[in-house]
Coordinates of C-alpha atoms in Angstrom, one line a residue:
Chain A
M38 CA 0.0 -0.1 0.2
I39 CA 2.7 2.3 1.0
A40 CA 4.9 1.6 -2.0
S41 CA 2.2 2.5 -4.5
I42 CA 1.1 5.6 -2.4
A43 CA 5.4 6.0 -2.6
F44 CA 5.2 5.1 -6.6
Y45 CA 1.6 7.7 -7.5
V46 CA 3.4 10.7 -5.2
F47 CA 7.0 10.4 -7.3
A48 CA 5.1 10.0 -11.3
A49 CA 3.5 13.0 -10.2
I50 CA 5.8 15.2 -9.4
L51 CA 8.3 13.6 -11.9
L52 CA 5.1 14.4 -14.7
V53 CA 5.7 18.1 -13.0
S54 CA 8.9 18.8 -12.8
A55 CA 9.5 17.8 -16.3
A56 CA 6.7 19.5 -17.6
M57 CA 7.7 22.1 -16.1
V58 CA 11.5 22.2 -17.4
V59 CA 10.1 23.3 -20.9
T60 CA 7.0 25.5 -19.4
A61 CA 9.7 27.5 -16.6
R62 CA 10.9 31.4 -17.4
N63 CA 14.1 31.1 -16.1
P64 CA 16.6 28.4 -18.1
V65 CA 17.8 28.1 -14.4
H66 CA 15.2 27.2 -13.3
S67 CA 14.4 24.8 -16.0
V68 CA 17.8 23.4 -15.1
L69 CA 16.9 22.2 -11.3
F70 CA 13.3 21.1 -12.1
L71 CA 15.3 18.8 -14.8
I72 CA 17.2 17.7 -11.4
L73 CA 14.5 16.6 -9.3
S74 CA 12.6 15.0 -12.0
F75 CA 15.6 13.0 -12.5
F76 CA 15.5 12.2 -8.3
N77 CA 12.0 11.2 -8.6
A78 CA 13.0 9.1 -11.4
A79 CA 15.5 7.5 -9.2
A80 CA 13.3 6.9 -6.4
L81 CA 11.2 5.3 -9.0
F82 CA 13.5 3.0 -10.2
L83 CA 14.4 2.3 -6.3
L84 CA 10.4 0.8 -5.9
A85 CA 11.2 -1.4 -9.3
G86 CA 14.2 -2.5 -6.6
A87 CA 16.6 -1.3 -9.2
E88 CA 18.6 0.3 -6.6
F89 CA 21.9 0.3 -8.4
L90 CA 20.2 2.2 -11.5
A91 CA 18.7 4.5 -9.3
M92 CA 22.2 5.0 -7.4
I93 CA 24.0 4.8 -10.8
L94 CA 21.9 8.3 -11.9
V95 CA 21.8 10.4 -9.1
I96 CA 26.0 10.4 -9.8
V97 CA 25.7 9.8 -13.2
Y98 CA 23.2 12.5 -13.9
V99 CA 22.3 14.8 -10.7
G100 CA 26.1 15.0 -9.6
A101 CA 27.9 15.5 -12.7
V102 CA 25.4 15.8 -15.8
A103 CA 23.3 18.3 -14.4
V104 CA 26.2 20.3 -13.3
L105 CA 27.7 21.0 -16.2
F106 CA 24.2 21.8 -17.9
L107 CA 23.7 24.5 -14.7
F108 CA 27.1 25.8 -15.6
V109 CA 26.2 26.3 -19.0
V110 CA 22.8 27.7 -18.2
M111 CA 24.4 29.9 -15.3
M112 CA 26.5 31.9 -17.2
L113 CA 24.8 32.4 -20.6
D114 CA 23.5 35.7 -20.6
V115 CA 20.1 35.2 -22.5
N116 CA 17.3 37.6 -23.2
F117 CA 14.4 36.4 -22.2
A118 CA 11.4 38.7 -23.9
E119 CA 13.4 38.4 -27.3
L120 CA 12.9 34.7 -26.9
R121 CA 9.4 35.2 -26.0
G122 CA 8.8 37.6 -29.3
G123 CA 10.3 35.1 -31.2
F124 CA 7.2 31.9 -30.0
Q125 CA 4.8 33.0 -32.7
R126 CA 7.4 32.6 -35.8
Y127 CA 8.3 29.7 -34.9
L128 CA 5.4 27.7 -33.9
P129 CA 4.7 26.5 -37.3
V130 CA 8.3 25.2 -37.9
G131 CA 8.2 23.6 -34.1
A132 CA 4.7 22.2 -34.5
T133 CA 5.8 20.5 -37.7
V134 CA 9.0 18.7 -36.3
G135 CA 6.6 17.9 -33.3
A136 CA 4.0 16.5 -35.5
V137 CA 6.6 14.2 -37.1
L138 CA 7.7 13.3 -34.8
F139 CA 4.8 12.3 -32.8
V140 CA 3.5 10.3 -35.9
E141 CA 7.1 8.0 -36.0
L142 CA 6.4 7.7 -32.3
A143 CA 3.5 6.1 -33.0
L144 CA 4.3 4.4 -36.1
V145 CA 6.7 2.1 -34.5
L146 CA 4.9 1.4 -31.1
G147 CA 2.2 0.4 -32.8
G148 CA 3.6 -2.1 -34.2
W149 CA 5.6 -3.4 -30.9
Q150 CA 5.5 -7.1 -30.7
I151 CA 5.7 -8.0 -27.0
A152 CA 7.5 -11.1 -26.7
P153 CA 5.3 -14.3 -25.4
D154 CA 7.0 -14.5 -21.6
A155 CA 7.7 -10.8 -21.8
G156 CA 4.7 -10.7 -18.9
Q157 CA 6.1 -13.1 -16.7
L158 CA 9.9 -11.5 -16.8
R159 CA 7.7 -7.4 -16.0
F160 CA 6.6 -9.3 -12.4
A161 CA 10.2 -10.4 -11.3
P162 CA 12.5 -7.6 -12.4
Q163 CA 15.8 -9.5 -10.7
P164 CA 16.6 -12.8 -10.3
P165 CA 15.0 -14.4 -7.0
D166 CA 18.9 -15.3 -5.8
V167 CA 21.1 -12.6 -6.7
H168 CA 21.7 -8.9 -5.6
N169 CA 20.6 -6.4 -8.4
T170 CA 23.8 -5.1 -8.7
A171 CA 25.8 -8.4 -9.4
A172 CA 22.6 -9.8 -11.6
L173 CA 23.5 -6.3 -13.5
G174 CA 26.9 -7.0 -14.6
R175 CA 27.2 -10.8 -14.6
L176 CA 24.3 -9.8 -17.9
I177 CA 26.9 -6.7 -18.7
Y178 CA 30.1 -8.2 -18.4
T179 CA 29.4 -11.8 -20.0
D180 CA 26.1 -11.7 -22.5
Y181 CA 26.6 -8.2 -23.9
V182 CA 30.4 -7.1 -23.2
L183 CA 31.0 -6.7 -26.4
L184 CA 28.1 -4.2 -26.9
F185 CA 29.0 -2.8 -23.4
Q186 CA 32.6 -1.7 -25.3
I187 CA 31.2 -0.8 -28.2
A188 CA 29.6 1.6 -26.3
G189 CA 32.4 2.5 -24.7
L190 CA 34.4 3.5 -27.9
V191 CA 31.5 5.6 -29.2
L192 CA 31.6 7.7 -26.3
M193 CA 35.5 7.9 -26.1
V194 CA 35.5 9.0 -29.7
A195 CA 32.3 11.6 -28.9
M196 CA 34.7 12.9 -26.3
I197 CA 38.0 13.0 -28.6
G198 CA 35.8 14.9 -31.0
A199 CA 34.6 17.6 -28.2
I200 CA 38.0 17.8 -27.2
V201 CA 39.3 18.4 -30.3
L202 CA 36.2 20.6 -32.0
T203 CA 37.3 22.9 -28.4
L204 CA 41.2 23.3 -27.8
R205 CA 42.5 25.8 -29.3
E206 CA 47.0 26.6 -29.1
R207 CA 46.4 30.4 -27.4
K208 CA 49.8 32.6 -27.9
T209 CA 49.1 34.6 -25.1
S210 CA 48.3 31.6 -22.4
R211 CA 51.0 31.3 -20.3
H212 CA 52.0 28.2 -19.3
Q213 CA 53.9 26.4 -16.3
S214 CA 56.3 24.0 -16.6
I215 CA 56.7 22.1 -13.8
A216 CA 59.1 19.7 -14.3
A217 CA 61.3 22.2 -14.6
Q218 CA 59.8 24.9 -11.6
V219 CA 60.6 21.4 -9.4
G220 CA 63.6 20.9 -10.4
R221 CA 64.6 24.0 -10.0
D222 CA 67.2 23.6 -6.6
V223 CA 68.9 26.7 -4.3
R224 CA 71.8 27.7 -6.8
D225 CA 69.9 28.7 -9.5
T226 CA 68.5 31.6 -7.3
L227 CA 69.8 32.0 -4.4
E228 CA 73.7 32.6 -3.8
L229 CA 75.9 33.8 -1.1
V230 CA 78.3 36.0 -1.3
N231 CA 80.8 37.8 1.2
M232 CA 81.1 41.3 0.7
P233 CA 84.2 43.1 0.9
L234 CA 83.6 46.6 2.3
G235 CA 83.7 49.8 -0.1
V236 CA 82.7 47.9 -3.4
G237 CA 80.0 48.2 -3.8
V238 CA 76.7 45.6 -5.5
S239 CA 77.5 46.0 -9.1
E240 CA 80.9 44.3 -9.5
F241 CA 78.9 40.8 -8.5
Y242 CA 75.4 41.9 -10.9
R243 CA 75.3 39.0 -13.2
P244 CA 72.0 37.9 -15.6
L245 CA 70.6 35.2 -13.8
V246 CA 70.3 33.3 -17.0
E247 CA 74.7 32.9 -16.6
Q248 CA 75.6 29.5 -14.5
P249 CA 76.0 30.8 -11.0
P250 CA 79.4 29.3 -9.7
P251 CA 79.0 26.6 -7.3
L252 CA 78.2 27.3 -3.7
H253 CA 80.8 24.8 -1.9
S254 CA 83.8 26.5 -3.5
D255 CA 86.3 27.5 -1.1
Q256 CA 87.5 30.5 -3.1
P257 CA 86.4 33.5 -1.9
V258 CA 83.5 34.9 -4.3
I259 CA 85.5 37.9 -5.6
A260 CA 87.3 35.4 -7.9
H261 CA 84.2 34.1 -9.9
A262 CA 82.7 37.7 -10.3
G263 CA 85.5 39.1 -11.6
G264 CA 87.4 36.4 -13.8
G265 CA 84.4 34.0 -14.8
H266 CA 81.8 36.2 -15.8
G267 CA 83.6 39.3 -15.6
D268 CA 83.0 42.3 -18.2
G269 CA 79.5 40.7 -19.6
G270 CA 77.4 40.8 -16.7
H271 CA 78.5 43.9 -15.4
H272 CA 77.7 45.9 -18.9
A273 CA 74.6 43.9 -18.6
A274 CA 74.0 45.8 -15.7
E275 CA 74.8 48.8 -16.9
K276 CA 72.8 48.9 -19.8
R277 CA 69.5 48.6 -17.6
Chain B
M145 CA 8.5 -3.6 22.9
N146 CA 10.1 -6.1 19.6
D147 CA 6.7 -6.7 18.6
F148 CA 5.6 -3.4 18.8
F149 CA 9.1 -1.9 16.6
A150 CA 7.7 -4.8 13.8
T151 CA 4.6 -2.8 13.5
T152 CA 4.5 0.0 11.1
P153 CA 4.4 3.1 13.7
G154 CA 6.8 2.1 15.9
Y155 CA 9.1 1.1 12.8
V156 CA 9.1 5.1 12.1
I157 CA 9.5 6.1 15.9
L158 CA 11.9 3.7 16.2
T159 CA 14.1 4.8 12.6
F160 CA 13.4 8.7 14.3
A161 CA 15.0 7.7 17.3
Q162 CA 18.2 5.6 15.4
A163 CA 18.2 9.0 13.5
L164 CA 18.8 11.1 16.5
A165 CA 21.2 8.9 18.3
I166 CA 23.2 9.3 15.3
L167 CA 22.8 12.7 14.5
V168 CA 22.8 14.7 17.9
P169 CA 26.6 13.2 18.7
L170 CA 27.7 14.6 15.0
L171 CA 25.9 17.6 15.5
I172 CA 27.8 17.7 18.9
S173 CA 30.8 16.7 17.4
V174 CA 30.8 19.6 14.4
A175 CA 30.3 22.0 16.7
Y176 CA 33.5 20.9 18.9
A177 CA 35.4 20.1 15.6
T178 CA 35.2 23.9 15.6
Y179 CA 36.5 24.2 18.5
V180 CA 39.5 21.9 17.9
E181 CA 40.3 23.4 14.6
R182 CA 40.7 26.7 16.4
K183 CA 42.7 25.5 18.5
V184 CA 45.1 23.2 16.8
L185 CA 45.5 25.3 14.5
A186 CA 46.7 28.0 17.5
A187 CA 48.8 25.1 18.5
I188 CA 50.3 25.2 15.1
Q189 CA 50.8 28.5 14.9
I190 CA 51.8 28.8 18.7
R191 CA 49.4 30.8 19.5
K192 CA 47.0 29.9 22.6
G193 CA 43.4 29.8 20.8
P194 CA 39.9 30.2 22.4
N195 CA 40.6 30.0 25.4
V196 CA 38.2 32.9 27.7
V197 CA 34.3 31.2 26.9
G198 CA 34.5 28.4 30.2
P199 CA 37.5 26.7 31.3
F200 CA 39.5 26.1 28.1
G201 CA 37.6 27.9 26.1
L202 CA 35.2 24.4 26.2
W203 CA 32.0 26.8 25.5
Q204 CA 33.1 28.7 22.9
P205 CA 31.0 27.0 20.1
F206 CA 27.6 27.2 22.4
A207 CA 28.9 30.8 22.4
D208 CA 29.6 31.5 18.5
A209 CA 26.0 29.5 18.1
L210 CA 23.8 32.2 20.2
K211 CA 25.5 34.9 18.7
M212 CA 24.8 33.3 14.7
I213 CA 21.0 32.9 15.6
M214 CA 20.9 36.3 17.7
K215 CA 21.8 38.0 14.2
E216 CA 19.5 38.9 11.5
T217 CA 19.5 37.0 8.2
T218 CA 20.2 39.7 5.4
I219 CA 18.8 38.7 1.9
P220 CA 20.4 40.5 -0.9
S221 CA 17.4 42.5 -2.5
G222 CA 18.7 41.2 -5.7
A223 CA 18.6 37.5 -4.7
N224 CA 16.2 35.0 -5.6
R225 CA 15.2 34.2 -2.1
V226 CA 13.9 31.2 -2.6
L227 CA 17.1 29.5 -4.3
F228 CA 19.3 32.2 -1.3
L229 CA 16.9 30.3 1.7
M230 CA 18.0 26.9 0.1
A231 CA 21.1 26.7 -0.7
P232 CA 22.3 26.4 3.4
M233 CA 19.7 23.7 4.1
L234 CA 20.7 21.7 1.0
T235 CA 24.8 21.6 2.4
F236 CA 23.2 21.1 6.0
G237 CA 20.2 18.6 5.0
L238 CA 23.3 16.7 2.5
A239 CA 25.8 16.6 5.3
M240 CA 22.9 14.8 7.0
I241 CA 21.6 12.6 5.7
A242 CA 24.3 10.9 4.2
W243 CA 25.1 9.6 8.2
A244 CA 22.1 7.0 7.1
V245 CA 24.1 4.1 5.9
I246 CA 27.4 4.8 7.9
P247 CA 28.3 1.7 10.1
V248 CA 29.8 3.1 13.0
N249 CA 30.4 -0.5 14.4
A250 CA 29.3 -3.9 13.7
G251 CA 25.7 -4.1 12.7
W252 CA 24.9 -0.3 13.9
A253 CA 23.8 1.3 10.5
I254 CA 20.2 2.7 10.0
A255 CA 19.8 1.3 6.4
D256 CA 22.5 -0.9 5.6
I257 CA 21.6 -1.1 1.8
N258 CA 23.1 -3.1 -0.8
V259 CA 24.5 -0.1 -2.4
G260 CA 25.5 2.1 0.4
V261 CA 29.1 2.8 -1.6
L262 CA 27.2 4.2 -4.0
Y263 CA 24.5 5.8 -2.0
L264 CA 27.5 8.4 -0.1
F265 CA 29.1 8.6 -3.6
A266 CA 26.0 10.2 -4.9
I267 CA 25.4 12.1 -1.6
S268 CA 28.9 13.5 -1.6
S269 CA 28.5 14.8 -5.7
L270 CA 25.4 16.8 -4.5
G271 CA 27.4 18.4 -2.2
V272 CA 28.3 20.7 -5.0
Y273 CA 24.4 22.0 -5.7
G274 CA 24.4 24.2 -2.0
I275 CA 27.3 25.6 -3.7
I276 CA 26.7 26.8 -7.1
I277 CA 23.1 27.8 -6.2
A278 CA 23.8 30.0 -3.7
G279 CA 26.8 31.4 -5.5
W280 CA 23.9 32.2 -8.1
A281 CA 20.7 32.9 -6.2
S282 CA 23.1 35.5 -4.3
N283 CA 23.6 37.7 -7.5
S284 CA 27.0 38.8 -6.9
K285 CA 29.7 38.4 -8.6
Y286 CA 32.1 37.0 -6.3
A287 CA 30.2 34.5 -5.1
F288 CA 29.1 33.2 -8.4
M289 CA 32.9 33.2 -9.1
G290 CA 33.4 31.1 -6.2
G291 CA 29.9 28.5 -6.8
L292 CA 31.4 28.1 -10.6
R293 CA 35.2 27.2 -9.0
S294 CA 33.8 24.9 -7.2
A295 CA 31.7 23.0 -9.6
A296 CA 34.4 22.8 -11.9
Q297 CA 36.8 21.5 -8.8
M298 CA 34.5 19.2 -7.4
V299 CA 32.9 17.5 -10.5
S300 CA 36.6 16.8 -11.7
Y301 CA 38.1 15.5 -7.9
E302 CA 34.5 12.8 -8.0
V303 CA 36.1 11.2 -10.9
S304 CA 39.4 9.8 -9.2
M305 CA 37.9 9.4 -6.0
G306 CA 35.3 6.7 -8.1
F307 CA 38.7 5.3 -9.9
V308 CA 39.6 4.8 -5.7
I309 CA 36.0 3.6 -4.7
V310 CA 36.1 1.0 -7.8
T311 CA 39.8 -0.3 -6.3
V312 CA 38.0 -1.4 -3.0
L313 CA 35.4 -2.6 -4.3
I314 CA 37.0 -5.5 -6.6
C315 CA 38.7 -6.0 -3.5
V316 CA 35.8 -6.7 -1.3
G317 CA 32.9 -7.5 -4.0
S318 CA 30.7 -6.4 -2.3
L319 CA 28.9 -2.6 -2.5
N320 CA 28.0 -2.5 1.3
L321 CA 29.6 -0.8 3.7
S322 CA 29.7 -3.5 6.1
D323 CA 31.1 -6.1 4.2
I324 CA 33.6 -3.5 3.1
V325 CA 34.9 -3.4 6.2
L326 CA 35.1 -6.9 7.6
A327 CA 36.8 -7.4 4.8
Q328 CA 39.4 -5.8 6.2
S329 CA 40.0 -7.8 9.1
R330 CA 43.0 -8.9 8.2
V331 CA 45.4 -6.1 6.5
W332 CA 43.0 -2.4 6.3
F333 CA 43.0 -1.4 2.6
C334 CA 45.4 1.1 3.5
I335 CA 48.1 -0.7 3.3
P336 CA 47.8 -2.7 -0.3
L337 CA 46.4 0.3 -1.3
F338 CA 48.7 2.9 -0.1
P339 CA 48.9 4.8 -3.1
M340 CA 45.2 4.9 -3.4
F341 CA 44.7 6.2 0.1
I342 CA 46.5 9.3 -0.3
V343 CA 45.0 9.8 -3.3
F344 CA 41.5 9.9 -1.6
F345 CA 42.2 11.7 1.3
I346 CA 43.5 14.6 -1.0
S347 CA 40.6 14.4 -2.9
A348 CA 38.5 14.3 -0.3
L349 CA 40.1 17.4 0.9
A350 CA 39.1 19.0 -2.1
E351 CA 35.8 17.4 -2.1
T352 CA 34.8 19.3 1.2
N353 CA 36.3 22.8 0.3
R354 CA 38.9 22.5 2.7
S355 CA 42.0 24.2 1.8
P356 CA 44.5 23.6 0.4
F357 CA 42.1 23.4 -2.2
D358 CA 39.6 26.0 -0.5
L359 CA 40.0 28.6 -4.2
A360 CA 35.7 28.2 -3.5
E361 CA 35.8 30.5 -0.5
G362 CA 39.6 32.0 -1.7
E363 CA 39.1 35.2 1.1
S364 CA 41.7 37.0 -0.7
E365 CA 40.7 36.9 -4.4
I366 CA 37.2 36.7 -4.1
V367 CA 36.5 37.7 -0.4
A368 CA 35.2 34.6 0.7
G369 CA 33.3 32.9 -1.7
F370 CA 30.4 31.5 -2.6
F371 CA 28.7 33.1 1.0
V372 CA 30.1 36.1 1.2
E373 CA 26.1 37.2 0.8
Y374 CA 25.3 34.8 3.6
S375 CA 24.9 36.1 7.2
A376 CA 23.5 35.0 10.6
M377 CA 21.9 31.5 10.7
T378 CA 21.7 31.0 6.6
F379 CA 25.5 31.5 7.0
A380 CA 26.2 28.8 10.5
L381 CA 24.3 26.2 8.1
F382 CA 26.9 26.8 5.4
F383 CA 29.5 26.5 8.0
L384 CA 28.1 23.5 9.7
G385 CA 27.7 21.4 6.5
E386 CA 31.0 21.7 6.1
Y387 CA 32.4 20.3 9.0
A388 CA 29.9 18.0 8.7
N389 CA 30.8 17.0 5.1
M390 CA 34.4 17.2 6.7
F391 CA 32.9 14.0 9.2
L392 CA 31.1 12.2 6.2
M393 CA 34.5 11.6 4.4
S394 CA 36.7 10.9 7.3
A395 CA 34.1 8.5 8.1
L396 CA 34.3 6.9 4.4
T397 CA 38.2 7.0 4.3
T398 CA 37.7 5.3 7.9
I399 CA 35.3 2.5 6.3
L400 CA 37.6 2.2 2.8
F401 CA 40.9 2.6 4.2
L402 CA 41.4 2.3 7.8
G403 CA 39.0 -1.1 8.5
G404 CA 36.4 1.1 10.0
W405 CA 35.2 -0.2 13.8
L406 CA 37.9 -2.9 13.6
P407 CA 40.9 -1.9 16.6
P408 CA 44.0 -2.1 15.8
L409 CA 46.7 -4.6 16.6
G410 CA 44.6 -6.5 17.7
L411 CA 43.6 -4.4 20.7
P412 CA 40.0 -5.3 22.5
Q413 CA 36.4 -3.3 21.5
F414 CA 34.8 -1.1 22.7
G415 CA 31.5 -0.4 20.2
P416 CA 31.8 2.8 18.2
L417 CA 34.9 3.8 19.9
W418 CA 37.6 3.0 17.1
F419 CA 35.5 4.3 15.0
I420 CA 34.8 7.7 16.4
L421 CA 38.5 7.9 17.1
K422 CA 39.4 7.0 13.2
V423 CA 37.3 9.7 12.4
W424 CA 38.5 12.0 14.5
F425 CA 41.8 11.5 13.5
G426 CA 41.1 12.0 10.0
I427 CA 39.8 15.6 11.5
F428 CA 42.7 16.1 12.7
V429 CA 44.9 15.3 9.5
F430 CA 42.5 18.1 8.0
I431 CA 43.0 21.1 10.3
W432 CA 47.0 20.0 10.2
V433 CA 47.2 20.2 6.2
R434 CA 45.2 23.6 6.4
G435 CA 47.4 24.6 8.6
T436 CA 51.0 23.8 6.9
F437 CA 50.1 24.0 3.7
P438 CA 49.2 26.9 1.2
R439 CA 46.5 27.8 -1.3
Y440 CA 47.3 26.1 -4.5
R441 CA 46.7 28.2 -7.6
Y442 CA 43.5 27.6 -9.7
D443 CA 44.7 25.8 -12.3
Q444 CA 47.6 23.9 -10.7
L445 CA 44.2 22.9 -8.7
M446 CA 42.7 21.1 -12.3
R447 CA 46.3 20.0 -13.3
L448 CA 46.3 17.7 -9.8
G449 CA 43.0 16.2 -10.6
W450 CA 42.9 15.7 -13.9
K451 CA 46.4 14.7 -15.6
V452 CA 48.1 13.3 -12.3
F453 CA 45.4 11.6 -10.0
L454 CA 43.2 10.3 -12.6
P455 CA 46.0 8.6 -14.6
L456 CA 47.5 7.4 -11.1
S457 CA 43.6 6.0 -9.8
L458 CA 43.3 4.6 -13.3
L459 CA 46.9 2.5 -13.5
Y460 CA 46.0 1.5 -10.1
L461 CA 43.1 0.1 -10.7
V462 CA 43.9 -2.1 -13.2
L463 CA 47.3 -3.5 -11.5
T464 CA 45.0 -4.2 -8.4
A465 CA 42.7 -6.2 -10.9
G466 CA 45.6 -7.7 -12.5
A467 CA 47.2 -8.6 -9.1
L468 CA 43.6 -10.1 -8.3
M469 CA 43.2 -12.2 -10.8
A470 CA 46.7 -13.6 -11.6
F471 CA 47.2 -14.9 -8.3
G472 CA 43.9 -15.7 -7.4
W473 CA 42.7 -13.3 -5.0
L474 CA 39.2 -12.5 -6.6
P475 CA 36.9 -12.4 -3.8
S476 CA 33.3 -14.4 -4.4
V477 CA 30.6 -11.9 -4.6
P478 CA 27.0 -13.7 -3.5
G479 CA 24.5 -15.1 -6.0
T480 CA 26.7 -15.0 -8.9

């Protein structure tokens, strides 16, 4: 009794929210109603004893797909008045497309043949001694493994296509080379210098691109600055 | 008494009592997690932390709660009122309903369902809605930026988290949380699956928007992110929801990797004591990380999720499956 009350409540909310998806004025509200209808569909799955499908519906559709919907819709700047204004103009085209779809659906459903033992199966959607999840896994990964893999490949092709279509190398974007950054150590950036008095910092200036002297050298640092790097560094400093 | 609990009203009353028995300690823990966080951070930074209200500052959470209740809830004039008020309730409610399936001791779960892990994963993936709706309904740039950041971040880290959970599941052969804990009676999964344990914990940090992944708040760049417009109780609900989510993620880590309620080193078991200790250890590590690491930059965060964790968890999943297959360690699944 409770199960059937729950079924009618969930089904009613599902239908109302599905209708609200297409009639709501604000597109963000539409997406939120879509999420509500996903939830109620998941609840109907639960009532039918398909707990795995219910959870996967929530995880995949509500947890990922609808988030991206919401993400996009929130960032769109839609002018609602303009959209409403076009309603009458596009009505004939929309109605024609809708009618064609409806006729096609009617043709398909009219010629639908029901397998003779389907009526029996309908009342026992899951085998008595197996968990719903295990039964589904056995079916997908043994009987239909090829189709399952092909579906995965199709999805992967779609994903690669989406990436290829949207990826563009922008000249202005700056990339961080993580390996180079992690590979840096103290010697590349920091040098300890014993400054003699009255010499001034310009004697020691050299561009950072040159290899600094090893820190463990026991010669006085002034020898490096004067000899090895000498004038180049000095002039560079003056040019600045 | 047992006859009464078998009837429908008795069953409803029993379920209510069970829910209270888990939610009241949880809420008290959440209140004291704020206190513990301030004390631990203070200790890390060589300060004293809250020490004025009550002995050792122990009444501080209640003083804070009272302050939140007394304040006025302001709603920005351009905000979408319904969604603005719904978002914090959603965040808080989702953090609470997840606890329905958590087994705190052998058989101590309100609903010991077959697909417990999937239920938890579904609930934790819904947490993003509270944040993104709050960001949008506030009608404020900073809040919106915070909401978008958090949406992208949580969706990204969910992927590697899913692979980590799958890795654990193929070692267990069941989606039931109690079965997962019992499968660790010989060795906790944090030892054979150590890299996955680390990936899971870091993803949990990102999933709860804790530092170093708290870009949704990012107070130095986007003021306070998605809850910048919230005040008083609506803010408090976000705050409580965040901490309850920390407890949830810590509990999930405990169940998947740290052996749930099982005692370590053959010590005796006292009800849910070991579970509580492990969850609090997780909370401590959360706070420790916050006191130690600077915030990630956004592109680095995305790189870590997609280019490091995702390939690593996928590789480890394949390795684990191969090892289980090669050595014949595959668990037996009931009913196959």
